[in-house]
């Protein structure tokens, strides 16, 4: 396994649409392992395959317990071909992105979602979640469609550079 290089904004591959995965095989599982290691090393709470230059529909979400001043449970899951089938509510929060280091902005997302896809065992999965896990899933699915979080910021005045002394916190808090 290896820690992979994370592409930065400006790289064309972050703007392309990723392809559906037909079959979860050993090579996809190996890619998922390397993505997990890369996400943990960054550190980040999510990662999408296009961020390491692979245009396949595979995301990781890894939100720790009580992540954001709430009593949210831990959420750690890889999803292949993720698709949001239900979405409710709307909430704003500041996001970051490993592909746009040092920047944050306030992004509206659905509060509660149901997502379906395939697990790394190649079996269909369907998950209902809310809060940060729901936010990160939406952020990562956007990466599969070439969308970056800054595109989603409605009030552009909320886009600010993270002060250097807070950057560690931010990158550990909302970077994906
Ligand atoms: Zn991101």
CSV table of C-alpha atoms and ligand atoms in Angstrom, one decimal:
chain,number,residue,atom,x,y,z
A,1,UNK,CA,0.0,0.0,0.0
A,2,UNK,CA,1.1,3.5,-0.6
A,3,UNK,CA,0.1,7.1,0.2
A,4,UNK,CA,-0.9,8.6,-3.1
A,5,UNK,CA,-0.5,12.1,-4.3
A,6,UNK,CA,-3.6,14.3,-4.0
A,7,UNK,CA,-4.4,16.4,-7.0
A,8,UNK,CA,-4.8,20.1,-6.5
A,9,UNK,CA,-7.4,22.5,-7.9
A,10,UNK,CA,-6.4,23.5,-11.4
A,11,UNK,CA,-5.7,19.9,-12.4
A,12,UNK,CA,-8.1,19.0,-15.3
A,13,UNK,CA,-8.8,15.5,-13.8
A,14,UNK,CA,-10.7,17.1,-10.9
A,15,UNK,CA,-13.1,18.6,-13.4
A,16,UNK,CA,-14.0,15.4,-15.3
A,17,UNK,CA,-16.8,13.0,-14.7
A,18,UNK,CA,-15.8,9.7,-13.2
A,19,UNK,CA,-17.0,6.4,-14.7
A,20,UNK,CA,-19.2,3.9,-13.1
A,21,UNK,CA,-17.5,0.8,-11.7
A,22,UNK,CA,-18.9,-2.4,-13.3
A,23,UNK,CA,-17.5,-4.8,-10.9
A,24,UNK,CA,-15.7,-4.5,-7.6
A,25,UNK,CA,-12.6,-6.6,-8.1
A,26,UNK,CA,-9.3,-7.1,-6.3
A,27,UNK,CA,-7.7,-4.1,-8.1
A,28,UNK,CA,-10.6,-1.8,-7.0
A,29,UNK,CA,-10.2,-3.0,-3.5
A,30,UNK,CA,-6.5,-2.3,-3.6
A,31,UNK,CA,-7.2,1.2,-4.9
A,32,UNK,CA,-9.7,1.6,-2.0
A,33,UNK,CA,-7.0,0.5,0.5
A,34,UNK,CA,-4.6,3.0,-0.9
A,35,UNK,CA,-7.2,5.8,-0.9
A,36,UNK,CA,-7.9,5.0,2.8
A,37,UNK,CA,-4.3,5.2,3.7
A,38,UNK,CA,-3.9,8.5,1.7
A,39,UNK,CA,-7.0,10.0,3.5
A,40,UNK,CA,-5.7,9.0,6.9
A,41,UNK,CA,-2.3,10.4,6.2
A,42,UNK,CA,-3.6,13.8,4.9
A,43,UNK,CA,-5.5,13.8,7.3
A,44,UNK,CA,-9.0,14.1,5.9
A,45,UNK,CA,-12.5,12.8,6.6
A,46,UNK,CA,-13.3,11.9,3.0
A,47,UNK,CA,-11.6,11.2,-0.3
A,48,UNK,CA,-12.9,10.6,-3.9
A,49,UNK,CA,-11.0,8.6,-6.5
A,50,UNK,CA,-10.6,11.6,-8.9
A,51,UNK,CA,-8.6,13.4,-6.2
A,52,UNK,CA,-5.8,10.8,-6.7
A,53,UNK,CA,-6.3,10.9,-10.5
A,54,UNK,CA,-8.5,7.9,-10.9
A,55,UNK,CA,-11.7,8.6,-12.8
A,56,UNK,CA,-13.8,5.9,-11.2
A,57,UNK,CA,-16.9,6.3,-9.0
A,58,UNK,CA,-15.4,5.4,-5.6
A,59,UNK,CA,-15.5,7.5,-2.4
A,60,UNK,CA,-14.4,7.1,1.2
A,61,UNK,CA,-16.1,8.8,4.1
A,62,UNK,CA,-14.5,8.6,7.6
A,63,UNK,CA,-16.2,10.9,10.1
A,64,UNK,CA,-15.1,10.3,13.7
A,65,UNK,CA,-17.6,10.1,16.5
A,66,UNK,CA,-18.8,13.5,17.9
A,67,UNK,CA,-17.0,15.1,15.0
A,68,UNK,CA,-18.8,18.4,14.9
A,69,UNK,CA,-20.2,19.6,18.3
A,70,UNK,CA,-23.0,17.1,18.0
A,71,UNK,CA,-23.6,13.5,19.1
A,72,UNK,CA,-23.1,12.0,15.7
A,73,UNK,CA,-21.9,8.4,15.5
A,74,UNK,CA,-18.7,7.4,13.7
A,75,UNK,CA,-19.2,6.9,10.0
A,76,UNK,CA,-16.6,5.0,8.1
A,77,UNK,CA,-17.5,3.6,4.8
A,78,UNK,CA,-16.3,3.2,1.2
A,79,UNK,CA,-19.1,3.5,-1.4
A,80,UNK,CA,-18.8,2.4,-5.0
A,81,UNK,CA,-21.1,4.1,-7.5
A,82,UNK,CA,-22.7,6.2,-4.8
A,83,UNK,CA,-26.1,7.7,-5.6
A,84,UNK,CA,-28.3,9.9,-3.4
A,85,UNK,CA,-31.9,8.6,-3.6
A,86,UNK,CA,-33.5,10.7,-0.9
A,87,UNK,CA,-32.5,14.1,0.4
A,88,UNK,CA,-34.2,16.3,3.1
A,89,UNK,CA,-33.5,19.6,4.7
A,90,UNK,CA,-30.8,22.2,4.1
A,91,UNK,CA,-27.9,23.2,6.3
A,92,UNK,CA,-25.0,25.5,5.9
A,93,UNK,CA,-21.4,24.8,7.2
A,94,UNK,CA,-17.9,25.7,6.3
A,95,UNK,CA,-16.1,23.0,4.3
A,96,UNK,CA,-12.6,22.4,3.3
A,97,UNK,CA,-11.0,20.1,0.7
A,98,UNK,CA,-7.7,18.3,0.5
A,99,UNK,CA,-7.5,19.5,-3.2
A,100,UNK,CA,-7.9,23.1,-2.2
A,101,UNK,CA,-5.7,23.4,0.9
A,102,UNK,CA,-5.9,26.6,3.0
A,103,UNK,CA,-9.4,27.7,1.9
A,104,UNK,CA,-12.8,27.4,3.3
A,105,UNK,CA,-16.3,28.6,2.5
A,106,UNK,CA,-19.9,28.1,3.6
A,107,UNK,CA,-21.7,25.4,1.6
A,108,UNK,CA,-25.4,24.5,1.7
A,109,UNK,CA,-26.1,20.7,1.7
A,110,UNK,CA,-29.0,18.4,2.4
A,111,UNK,CA,-29.2,17.6,6.1
A,112,UNK,CA,-30.4,14.0,5.8
A,113,UNK,CA,-29.8,11.7,2.9
A,114,UNK,CA,-30.3,8.1,1.8
A,115,UNK,CA,-27.4,6.9,-0.4
A,116,UNK,CA,-27.2,3.7,-2.4
A,117,UNK,CA,-24.3,2.0,-4.1
A,118,UNK,CA,-22.0,-1.0,-3.8
A,119,UNK,CA,-19.8,-2.0,-1.0
A,120,UNK,CA,-16.2,-3.2,-1.4
A,121,UNK,CA,-17.7,-6.7,-1.1
A,122,UNK,CA,-19.6,-6.0,-4.4
A,123,UNK,CA,-22.9,-6.2,-2.6
A,124,UNK,CA,-25.5,-3.5,-2.9
A,125,UNK,CA,-25.7,-1.1,0.1
A,126,UNK,CA,-28.2,1.5,1.1
A,127,UNK,CA,-27.4,3.9,4.0
A,128,UNK,CA,-29.5,6.6,5.7
A,129,UNK,CA,-27.4,9.3,7.4
A,130,UNK,CA,-27.3,12.9,8.5
A,131,UNK,CA,-25.1,15.7,9.7
A,132,UNK,CA,-21.4,15.6,8.8
A,133,UNK,CA,-21.5,12.1,7.3
A,134,UNK,CA,-24.3,13.3,4.9
A,135,UNK,CA,-22.3,16.4,4.1
A,136,UNK,CA,-19.1,14.6,3.3
A,137,UNK,CA,-20.9,12.1,1.1
A,138,UNK,CA,-22.4,15.0,-0.9
A,139,UNK,CA,-19.0,16.6,-1.1
A,140,UNK,CA,-17.4,13.4,-2.3
A,141,UNK,CA,-20.1,12.6,-4.9
A,142,UNK,CA,-19.6,16.1,-6.3
A,143,UNK,CA,-15.9,15.2,-6.9
A,144,UNK,CA,-17.2,12.3,-9.1
A,145,UNK,CA,-19.0,14.8,-11.2
A,146,UNK,CA,-16.1,17.3,-11.4
A,147,UNK,CA,-17.7,19.7,-8.9
A,148,UNK,CA,-15.6,21.3,-6.2
A,149,UNK,CA,-17.0,22.8,-2.9
A,150,UNK,CA,-16.2,26.4,-3.9
A,151,UNK,CA,-18.6,26.0,-6.8
A,152,UNK,CA,-21.4,25.3,-4.3
A,153,UNK,CA,-20.7,28.4,-2.1
A,154,UNK,CA,-23.7,30.7,-2.4
A,155,UNK,CA,-22.4,33.7,-0.5
A,156,UNK,CA,-18.9,34.1,-2.1
A,157,UNK,CA,-18.0,36.5,0.8
A,158,UNK,CA,-17.7,33.4,3.0
A,159,UNK,CA,-14.8,32.1,1.0
A,160,UNK,CA,-11.7,32.9,3.1
A,161,UNK,CA,-8.2,31.7,3.6
A,162,UNK,CA,-7.7,29.7,6.7
A,163,UNK,CA,-5.2,31.5,9.0
A,164,UNK,CA,-2.0,29.5,9.2
A,165,UNK,CA,-2.3,28.9,13.0
A,166,UNK,CA,-5.8,27.4,12.5
A,167,UNK,CA,-4.9,25.4,9.4
A,168,UNK,CA,-4.1,22.2,11.3
A,169,UNK,CA,-7.4,22.3,13.0
A,170,UNK,CA,-9.3,23.0,9.8
A,171,UNK,CA,-7.5,20.3,7.8
A,172,UNK,CA,-8.4,17.8,10.5
A,173,UNK,CA,-11.9,19.1,10.8
A,174,UNK,CA,-13.4,19.7,7.5
A,175,UNK,CA,-11.0,18.8,4.8
A,176,UNK,CA,-12.2,16.2,2.3
B,1,LIG,ZN1,-12.9,17.6,-1.6
